Coordinates of C-alpha atoms in Angstrom, one line a residue:
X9 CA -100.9 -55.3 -17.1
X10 CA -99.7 -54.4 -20.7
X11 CA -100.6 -50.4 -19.1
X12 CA -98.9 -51.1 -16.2
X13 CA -95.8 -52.2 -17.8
X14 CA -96.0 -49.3 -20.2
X15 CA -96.0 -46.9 -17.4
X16 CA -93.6 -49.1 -15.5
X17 CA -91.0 -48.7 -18.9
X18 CA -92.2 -44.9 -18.3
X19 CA -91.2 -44.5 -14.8
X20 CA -88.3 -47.0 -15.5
X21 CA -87.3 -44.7 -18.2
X22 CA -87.5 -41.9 -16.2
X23 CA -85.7 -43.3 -13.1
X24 CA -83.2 -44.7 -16.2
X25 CA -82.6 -40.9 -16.9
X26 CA -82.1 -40.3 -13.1
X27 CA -79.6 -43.2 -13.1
X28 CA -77.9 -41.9 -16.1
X29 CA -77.3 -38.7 -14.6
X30 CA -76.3 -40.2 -11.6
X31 CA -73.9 -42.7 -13.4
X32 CA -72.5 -39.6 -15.3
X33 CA -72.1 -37.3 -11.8
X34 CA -70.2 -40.6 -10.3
X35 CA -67.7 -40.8 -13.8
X36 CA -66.9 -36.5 -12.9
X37 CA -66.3 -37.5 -9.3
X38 CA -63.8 -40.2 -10.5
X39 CA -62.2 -38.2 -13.1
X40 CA -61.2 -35.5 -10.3
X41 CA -60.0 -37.9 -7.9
X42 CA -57.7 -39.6 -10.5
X43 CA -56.5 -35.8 -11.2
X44 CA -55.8 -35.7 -7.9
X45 CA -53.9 -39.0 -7.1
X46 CA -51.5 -37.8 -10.1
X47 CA -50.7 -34.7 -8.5
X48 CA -50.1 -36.4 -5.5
X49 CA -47.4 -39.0 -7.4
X50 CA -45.8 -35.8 -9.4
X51 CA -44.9 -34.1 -6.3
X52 CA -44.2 -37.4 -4.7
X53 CA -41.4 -37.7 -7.5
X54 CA -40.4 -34.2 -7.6
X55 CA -39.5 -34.6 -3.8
X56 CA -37.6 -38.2 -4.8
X57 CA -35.5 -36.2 -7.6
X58 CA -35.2 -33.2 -5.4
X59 CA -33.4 -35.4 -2.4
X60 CA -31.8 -37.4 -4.7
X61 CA -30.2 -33.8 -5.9
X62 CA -29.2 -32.9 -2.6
X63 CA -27.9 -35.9 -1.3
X64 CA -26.1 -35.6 -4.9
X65 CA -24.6 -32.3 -3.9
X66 CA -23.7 -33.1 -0.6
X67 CA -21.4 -36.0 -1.9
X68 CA -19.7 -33.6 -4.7
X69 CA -18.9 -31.1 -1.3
X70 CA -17.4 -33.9 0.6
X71 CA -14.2 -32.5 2.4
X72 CA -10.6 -33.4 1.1
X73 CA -7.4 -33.0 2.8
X74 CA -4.3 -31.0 1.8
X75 CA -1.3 -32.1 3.0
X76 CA 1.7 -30.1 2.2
X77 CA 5.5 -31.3 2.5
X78 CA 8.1 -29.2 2.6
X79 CA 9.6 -26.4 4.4
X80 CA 9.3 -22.8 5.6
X81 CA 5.8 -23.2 3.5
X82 CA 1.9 -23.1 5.0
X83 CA -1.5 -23.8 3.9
X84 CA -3.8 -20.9 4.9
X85 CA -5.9 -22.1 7.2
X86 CA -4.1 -25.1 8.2
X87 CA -4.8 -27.4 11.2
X88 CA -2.1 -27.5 14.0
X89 CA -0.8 -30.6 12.1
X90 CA -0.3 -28.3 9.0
X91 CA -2.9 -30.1 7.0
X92 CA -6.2 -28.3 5.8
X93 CA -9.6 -30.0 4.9
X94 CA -11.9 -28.3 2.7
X95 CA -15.0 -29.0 1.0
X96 CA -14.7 -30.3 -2.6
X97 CA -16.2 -27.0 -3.9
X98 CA -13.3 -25.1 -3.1
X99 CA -10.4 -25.5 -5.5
X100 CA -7.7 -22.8 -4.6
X101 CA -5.2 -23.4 -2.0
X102 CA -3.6 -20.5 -0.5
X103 CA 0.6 -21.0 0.1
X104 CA 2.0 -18.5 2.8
X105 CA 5.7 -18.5 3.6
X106 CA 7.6 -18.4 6.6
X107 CA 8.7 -15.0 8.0
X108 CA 12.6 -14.4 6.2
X109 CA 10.9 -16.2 2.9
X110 CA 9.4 -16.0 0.0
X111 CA 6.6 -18.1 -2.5
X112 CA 8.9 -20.7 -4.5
X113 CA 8.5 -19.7 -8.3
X114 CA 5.6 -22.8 -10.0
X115 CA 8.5 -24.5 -11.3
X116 CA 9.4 -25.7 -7.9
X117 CA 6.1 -26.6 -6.8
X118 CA 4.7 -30.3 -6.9
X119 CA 1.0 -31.5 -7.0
X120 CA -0.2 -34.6 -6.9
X121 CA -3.1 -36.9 -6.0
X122 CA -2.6 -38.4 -2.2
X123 CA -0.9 -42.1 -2.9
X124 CA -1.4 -41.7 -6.7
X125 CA -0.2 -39.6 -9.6
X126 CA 1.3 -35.7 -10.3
X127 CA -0.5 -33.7 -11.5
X128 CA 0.3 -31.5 -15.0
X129 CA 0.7 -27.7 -14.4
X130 CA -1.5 -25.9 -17.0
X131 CA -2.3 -22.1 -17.4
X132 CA -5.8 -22.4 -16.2
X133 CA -7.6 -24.4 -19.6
X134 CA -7.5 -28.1 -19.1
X135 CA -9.6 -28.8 -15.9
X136 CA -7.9 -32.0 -15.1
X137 CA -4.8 -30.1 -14.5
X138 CA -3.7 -26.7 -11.8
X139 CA -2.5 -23.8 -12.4
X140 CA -0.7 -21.2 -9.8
X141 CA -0.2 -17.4 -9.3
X142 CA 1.1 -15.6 -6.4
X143 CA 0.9 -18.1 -4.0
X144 CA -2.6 -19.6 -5.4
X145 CA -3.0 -23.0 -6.3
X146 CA -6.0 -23.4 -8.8
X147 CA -7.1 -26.9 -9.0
X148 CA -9.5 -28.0 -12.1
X149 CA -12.7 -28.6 -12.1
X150 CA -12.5 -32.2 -13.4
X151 CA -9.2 -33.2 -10.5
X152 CA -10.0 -36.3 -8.2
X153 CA -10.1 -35.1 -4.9
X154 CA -11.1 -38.1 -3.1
X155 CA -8.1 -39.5 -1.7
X156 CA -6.9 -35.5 -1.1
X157 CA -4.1 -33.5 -2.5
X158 CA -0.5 -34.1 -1.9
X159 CA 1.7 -30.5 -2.6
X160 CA 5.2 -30.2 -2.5
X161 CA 7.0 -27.0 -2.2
X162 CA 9.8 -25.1 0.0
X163 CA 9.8 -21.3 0.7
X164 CA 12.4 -19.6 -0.6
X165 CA 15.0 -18.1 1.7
X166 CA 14.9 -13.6 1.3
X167 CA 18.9 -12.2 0.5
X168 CA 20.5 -10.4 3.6
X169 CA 22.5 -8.1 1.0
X170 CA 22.4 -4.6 0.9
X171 CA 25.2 -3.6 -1.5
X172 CA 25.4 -1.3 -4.8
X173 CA 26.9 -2.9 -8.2
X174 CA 28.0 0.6 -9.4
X175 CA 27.6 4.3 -7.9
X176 CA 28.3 6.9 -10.2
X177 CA 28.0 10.6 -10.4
X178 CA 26.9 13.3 -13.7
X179 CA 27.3 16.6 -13.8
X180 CA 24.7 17.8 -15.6
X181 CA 25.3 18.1 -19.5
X182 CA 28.5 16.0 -18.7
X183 CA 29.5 12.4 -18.4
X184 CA 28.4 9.6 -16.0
X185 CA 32.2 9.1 -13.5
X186 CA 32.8 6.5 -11.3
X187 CA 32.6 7.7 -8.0
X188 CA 35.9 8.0 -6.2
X189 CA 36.7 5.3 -3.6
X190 CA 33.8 3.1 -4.5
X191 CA 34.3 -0.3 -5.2
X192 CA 31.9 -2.9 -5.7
X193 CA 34.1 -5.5 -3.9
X194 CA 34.5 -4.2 -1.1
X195 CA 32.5 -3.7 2.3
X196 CA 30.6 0.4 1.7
X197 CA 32.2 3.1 3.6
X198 CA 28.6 4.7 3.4
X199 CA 30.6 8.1 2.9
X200 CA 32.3 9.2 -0.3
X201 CA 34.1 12.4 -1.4
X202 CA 34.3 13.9 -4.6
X203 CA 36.0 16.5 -5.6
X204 CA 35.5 18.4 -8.8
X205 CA 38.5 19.8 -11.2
X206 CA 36.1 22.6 -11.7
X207 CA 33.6 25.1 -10.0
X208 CA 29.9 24.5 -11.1
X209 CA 26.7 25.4 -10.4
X210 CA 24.8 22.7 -12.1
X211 CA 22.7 20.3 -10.8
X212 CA 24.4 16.8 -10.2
X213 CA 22.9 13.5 -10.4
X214 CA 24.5 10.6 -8.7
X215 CA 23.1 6.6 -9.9
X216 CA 23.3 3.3 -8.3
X217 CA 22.4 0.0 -8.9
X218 CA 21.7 -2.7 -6.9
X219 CA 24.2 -6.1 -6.8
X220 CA 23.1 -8.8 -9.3
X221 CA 20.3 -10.9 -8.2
X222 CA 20.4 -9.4 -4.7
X223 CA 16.5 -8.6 -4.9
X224 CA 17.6 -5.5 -2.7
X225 CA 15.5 -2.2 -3.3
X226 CA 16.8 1.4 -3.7
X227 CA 15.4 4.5 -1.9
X228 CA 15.8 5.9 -5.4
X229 CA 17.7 4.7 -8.5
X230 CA 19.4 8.4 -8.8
X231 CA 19.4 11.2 -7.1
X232 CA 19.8 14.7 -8.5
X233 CA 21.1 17.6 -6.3
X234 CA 22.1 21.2 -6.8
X235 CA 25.7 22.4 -6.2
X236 CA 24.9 23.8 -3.2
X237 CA 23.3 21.0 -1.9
X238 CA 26.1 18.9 -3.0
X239 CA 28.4 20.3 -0.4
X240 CA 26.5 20.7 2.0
X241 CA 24.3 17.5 2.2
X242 CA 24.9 15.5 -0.7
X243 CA 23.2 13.2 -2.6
X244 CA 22.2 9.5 -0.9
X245 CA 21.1 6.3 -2.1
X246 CA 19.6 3.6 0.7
X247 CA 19.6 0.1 0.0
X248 CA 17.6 -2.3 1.5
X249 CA 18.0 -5.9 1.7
X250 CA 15.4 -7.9 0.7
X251 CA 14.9 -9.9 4.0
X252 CA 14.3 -5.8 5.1
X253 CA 16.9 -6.8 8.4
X254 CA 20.0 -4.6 6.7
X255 CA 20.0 -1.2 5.3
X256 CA 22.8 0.6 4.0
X257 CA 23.1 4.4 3.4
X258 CA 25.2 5.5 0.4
X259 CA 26.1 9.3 0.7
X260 CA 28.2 11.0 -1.9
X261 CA 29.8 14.6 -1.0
X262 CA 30.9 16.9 -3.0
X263 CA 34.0 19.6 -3.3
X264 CA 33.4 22.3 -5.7
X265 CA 36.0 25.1 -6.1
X266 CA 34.8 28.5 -5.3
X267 CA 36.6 30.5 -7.6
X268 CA 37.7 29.4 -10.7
X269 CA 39.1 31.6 -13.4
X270 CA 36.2 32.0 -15.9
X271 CA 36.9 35.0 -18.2
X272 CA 39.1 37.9 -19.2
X273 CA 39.3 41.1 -20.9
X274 CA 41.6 40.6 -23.8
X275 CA 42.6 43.7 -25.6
X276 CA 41.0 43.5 -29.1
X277 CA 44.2 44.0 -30.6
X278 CA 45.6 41.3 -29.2
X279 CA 43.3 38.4 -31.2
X280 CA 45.9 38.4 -33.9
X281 CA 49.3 38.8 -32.6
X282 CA 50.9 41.9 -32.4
X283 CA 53.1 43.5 -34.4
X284 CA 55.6 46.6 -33.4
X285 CA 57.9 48.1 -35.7
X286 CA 59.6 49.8 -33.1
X287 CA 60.3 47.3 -30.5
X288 CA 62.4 45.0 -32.1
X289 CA 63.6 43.2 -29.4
X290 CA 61.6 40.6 -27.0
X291 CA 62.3 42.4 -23.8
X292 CA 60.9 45.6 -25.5
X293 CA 58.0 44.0 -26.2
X294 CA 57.3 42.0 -23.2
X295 CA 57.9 45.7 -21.9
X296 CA 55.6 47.5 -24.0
X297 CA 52.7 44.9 -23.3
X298 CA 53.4 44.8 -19.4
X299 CA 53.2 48.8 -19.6
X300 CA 50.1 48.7 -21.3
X301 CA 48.1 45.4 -20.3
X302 CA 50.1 43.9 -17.9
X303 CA 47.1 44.6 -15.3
X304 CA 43.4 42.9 -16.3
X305 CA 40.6 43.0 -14.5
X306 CA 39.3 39.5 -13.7
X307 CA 35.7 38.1 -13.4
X308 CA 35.3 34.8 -11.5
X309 CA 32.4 32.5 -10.5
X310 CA 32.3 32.2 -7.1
X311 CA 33.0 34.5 -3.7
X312 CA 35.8 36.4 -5.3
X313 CA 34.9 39.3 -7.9
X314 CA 36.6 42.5 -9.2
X315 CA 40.4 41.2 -9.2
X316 CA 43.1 42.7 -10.7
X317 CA 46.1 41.1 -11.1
X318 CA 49.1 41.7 -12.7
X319 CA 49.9 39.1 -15.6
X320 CA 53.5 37.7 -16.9
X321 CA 53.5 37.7 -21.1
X322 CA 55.5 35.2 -23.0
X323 CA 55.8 33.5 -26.2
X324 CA 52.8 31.6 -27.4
X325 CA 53.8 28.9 -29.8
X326 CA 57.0 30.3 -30.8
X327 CA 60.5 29.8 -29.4
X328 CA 62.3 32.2 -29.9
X329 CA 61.2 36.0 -30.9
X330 CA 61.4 37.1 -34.5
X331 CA 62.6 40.5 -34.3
X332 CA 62.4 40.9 -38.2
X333 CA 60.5 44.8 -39.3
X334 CA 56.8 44.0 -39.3
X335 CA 57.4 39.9 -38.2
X336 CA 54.5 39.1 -36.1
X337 CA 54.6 37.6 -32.6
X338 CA 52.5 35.9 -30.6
X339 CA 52.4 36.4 -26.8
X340 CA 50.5 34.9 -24.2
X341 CA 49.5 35.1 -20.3
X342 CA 49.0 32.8 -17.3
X343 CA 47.3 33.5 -14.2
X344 CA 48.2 30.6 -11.9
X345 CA 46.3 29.2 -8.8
X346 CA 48.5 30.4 -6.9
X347 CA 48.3 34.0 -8.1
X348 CA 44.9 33.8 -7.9
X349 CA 44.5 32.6 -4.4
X350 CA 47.1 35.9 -3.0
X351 CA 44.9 38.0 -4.8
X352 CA 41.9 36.9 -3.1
X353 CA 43.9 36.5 -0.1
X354 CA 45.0 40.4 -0.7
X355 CA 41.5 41.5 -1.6
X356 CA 40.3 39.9 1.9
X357 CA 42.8 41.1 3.8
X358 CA 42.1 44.6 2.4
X359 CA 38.7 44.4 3.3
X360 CA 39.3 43.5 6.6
X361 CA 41.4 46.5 7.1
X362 CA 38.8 48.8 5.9
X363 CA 36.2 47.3 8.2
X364 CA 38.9 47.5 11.2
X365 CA 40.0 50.8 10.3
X366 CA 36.4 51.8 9.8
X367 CA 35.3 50.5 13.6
X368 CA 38.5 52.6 14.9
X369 CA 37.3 55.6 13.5
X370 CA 34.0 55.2 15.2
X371 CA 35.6 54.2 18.5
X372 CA 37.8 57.1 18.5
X373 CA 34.5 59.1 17.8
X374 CA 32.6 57.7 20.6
X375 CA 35.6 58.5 22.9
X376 CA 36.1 62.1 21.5
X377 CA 32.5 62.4 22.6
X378 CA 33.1 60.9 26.1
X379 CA 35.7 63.4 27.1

C-alpha cells in the first residue's frame, strides 16, 4: 500500500506538474484578457472626452445676433430685418453704407452687449474690448456674445461740392498770380481769360485747390501747358464732388502777345552819351543822330521779323540840353506799340503787294501766251 501510495505521490506529482502548468497557462489567459478589458475602458474614455470636446465646441460656435441701429448703415450679410446671426467663431462685422454715404469715423460708432453694457474701443490688444478699421468691427476674443451685439452707428452723408479754393496760374521761372475773374465766392464760370503783359514762350502751369473740407478730388492738382497750347486749348482742372453726382470743369485760356519788342541794335558809341563839339545846339543834335541812326533794324519774338523803323531821340534824364564845348548829353529812343503795330501793318501790306503783283505778272503771261 506504502508502494502504491509512493507511486500514487509519483503520478500525483506528475499530474501536480500537469496541473501547475495548467494553473500557470489559465493565469497568461487572464492576464491577456484583463489587457484587453483596459483597452476596451481607455478608448471607452477617449470617446467620453472626445464627445465631451465636441459638444464643447459646438456650444463655443453657438450663433449670436447683431443688431445694428442707426441709419444709412448695413451689416454685410444682414437678414431682411437688418439683423445678422453668426456663429460665435466669427468676430468681425462688416459695416457697409448706403449709396450717397460713407463709413462714420470709430469715434461715432457704439458697441455694446444686447441689454447690458458698452463696450471699450481698443486698438486690437485687450480681447475683452473691439477695435475697427475701414468698416470692420473686430470683436475680442474674451467679449460675451451670448445675449448678441448691439452697434450703433450712422453713415455719413458724401458733399455735393465741386468748387476750387484758389486757381492760380505761373509762368515758368515767374510768380504764382491769381487768375483773373476767379473768385472763390462765387458760382465758376468754368471759362477764364488771361492775358499776358508780355509775349512768352515758356511753359505755364496753372494750380487749384479744392474748397476746405469739401472731400472733392481734382483731375490734377496743376497743370502745365506750353504757350502754344495755352492759346489754343488751355490748361483745365476738373473737380469732382465727392458724392461723384457734380463735376465741374475749370479751363484757363490764355492771350499771349505775338510780337513784343525784344532787342535792338544800339550804336556802340552811344553806351555812354554822346558828345559833339560841333553841334552845340539840341536840334543839331537830335539832327545829327536822326541822320545817322534814326533808322534801326528791329528783332522781335513772334510773327514779325526784319523791321525797320524810324525812331524819335530825346533827352534821357536831363531837362534841358547842355550845349557847353565837350558837355555830354544823353539821348534816348522810344518805339511805341503803336509804331510797332504800322510797321507790321506796313510790312504785311507790302507783302501782300508783292504776292498780288507777282500773280498779275503771271496772269498777264498766261494771256500773252493765249493770244
Amino acid at each position: 500500500m506504502e508502494r502504491v501510495n509512493l507511486l500514487s505521490t509519483d503520478q500525483s506529482s506528475s499530474e501536480v506538474r500537469m496541473t501547475a502548468t495548467g494553473q500557470a497557462n489559465h493565469t497568461g489567459s487572464t492576464r491577456t484578457k484583463a489587457t484587453r478589458s483596459l483597452i476596451s475602458h481607455f478608448m471607452l474614455l477617449a470617446g467620453v472626452m472626445l464627445i465631451a470636446l465636441l459638444t464643447s465646441g459646438k456650444a463655443m460656435a453657438d450663433d449670436y445676433k447683431i443688431t445694428l441701429t442707426g441709419s444709412n448703415l448695413s451689416l454685410q450679410g444682414a437678414a431682411e430685418d437688418g439683423t445678422l446671426t453668426q456663429d460665435q467663431t466669427t468676430k468681425t462685422i462688416t459695416l457697409l453704407p448706403a449709396d450717397g454715404y460713407k463709413l462714420p469715423e470709430v469715434e461715432n460708432i457704439s458697441v455694446a452687449i444686447t441689454d447690458g453694457s458698452t463696450l471699450t474701443k481698443d486698438d486690437g490688444s485687450d480681447a475683452s474690448k473691439w477695435s475697427y478699421a475701414e468698416g470692420v468691427i473686430t470683436l475680442g476674443n474674451f467679449v460675451d456674445l451670448s445675449s448678441g451685439i448691439t452697434v450703433t452707428a450712422d453713415g455719413v452723408q458724401k458733399k455735393n461740392i465741386a468748387t476750387l479754393a484758389t486757381l492760380q496760374y505761373q509762368v515758368q521761372g515767374g510768380e504764382a498770380t491769381d487768375v483773373t475773374g476767379f473768385n472763390a465766392d462765387n458760382e465758376p464760370s468754368g471759362n477764364y481769360t488771361v492775358t499776358l503783359d508780355a509775349y512768352t514762350n515758356k511753359d505755364i502751369t496753372v494750380t487749384g485747390t479744392a474748397t476746405a473740407e469739401s472731400n472733392a478730388t481734382l483731375s490734377a492738382a496743376s497743370v502745365t501747358v506750353s504757350a502754344a497750347e495755352a492759346v489754343t486749348t488751355g490748361a483745365k482742372i476738373t473737380v469732382t464732388s465727392e458724392d461723384e453726382s457734380k463735376t465741374v470743369e475749370y479751363v484757363v485760356m490764355f492771350t499771349i502777345p505775338n510780337d513784343k519788342l525784344n532787342e535792338i541794335t544800339v550804336p556802340s558809341d552811344l553806351s555812354s552819351g554822346l558828345t559833339l563839339e560841333s553841334r552845340l545846339t539840341e536840334d543839331g543834335v537830335r539832327d545829327y543822330l536822326k541822320a545817322n541812326y534814326g533808322t534801326f533794324e528791329i528783332t522781335t519774338e513772334g510773327e514779325q521779323d526784319g523791321l525797320s523803323l524810324d525812331v524819335t531821340w530825346a533827352l534821357k534824364d536831363q531837362t534841358t540840353f547842355d550845349p557847353a564845348p565837350e558837355a555830354t548829353n544823353d539821348f534816348t529812343w522810344t518805339i511805341t506799340d503803336e509804331t510797332l503795330e504800322t510797321a507790321k501793318l506796313d510790312k504785311t501790306v507790302r507783302q501782300c503787294q508783292a504776292m498780288l503783283l507777282s500773280q498779275m505778272l503771271r496772269l498777264a503771261q498766261v494771256l500773252f501766251f493765249l493770244r
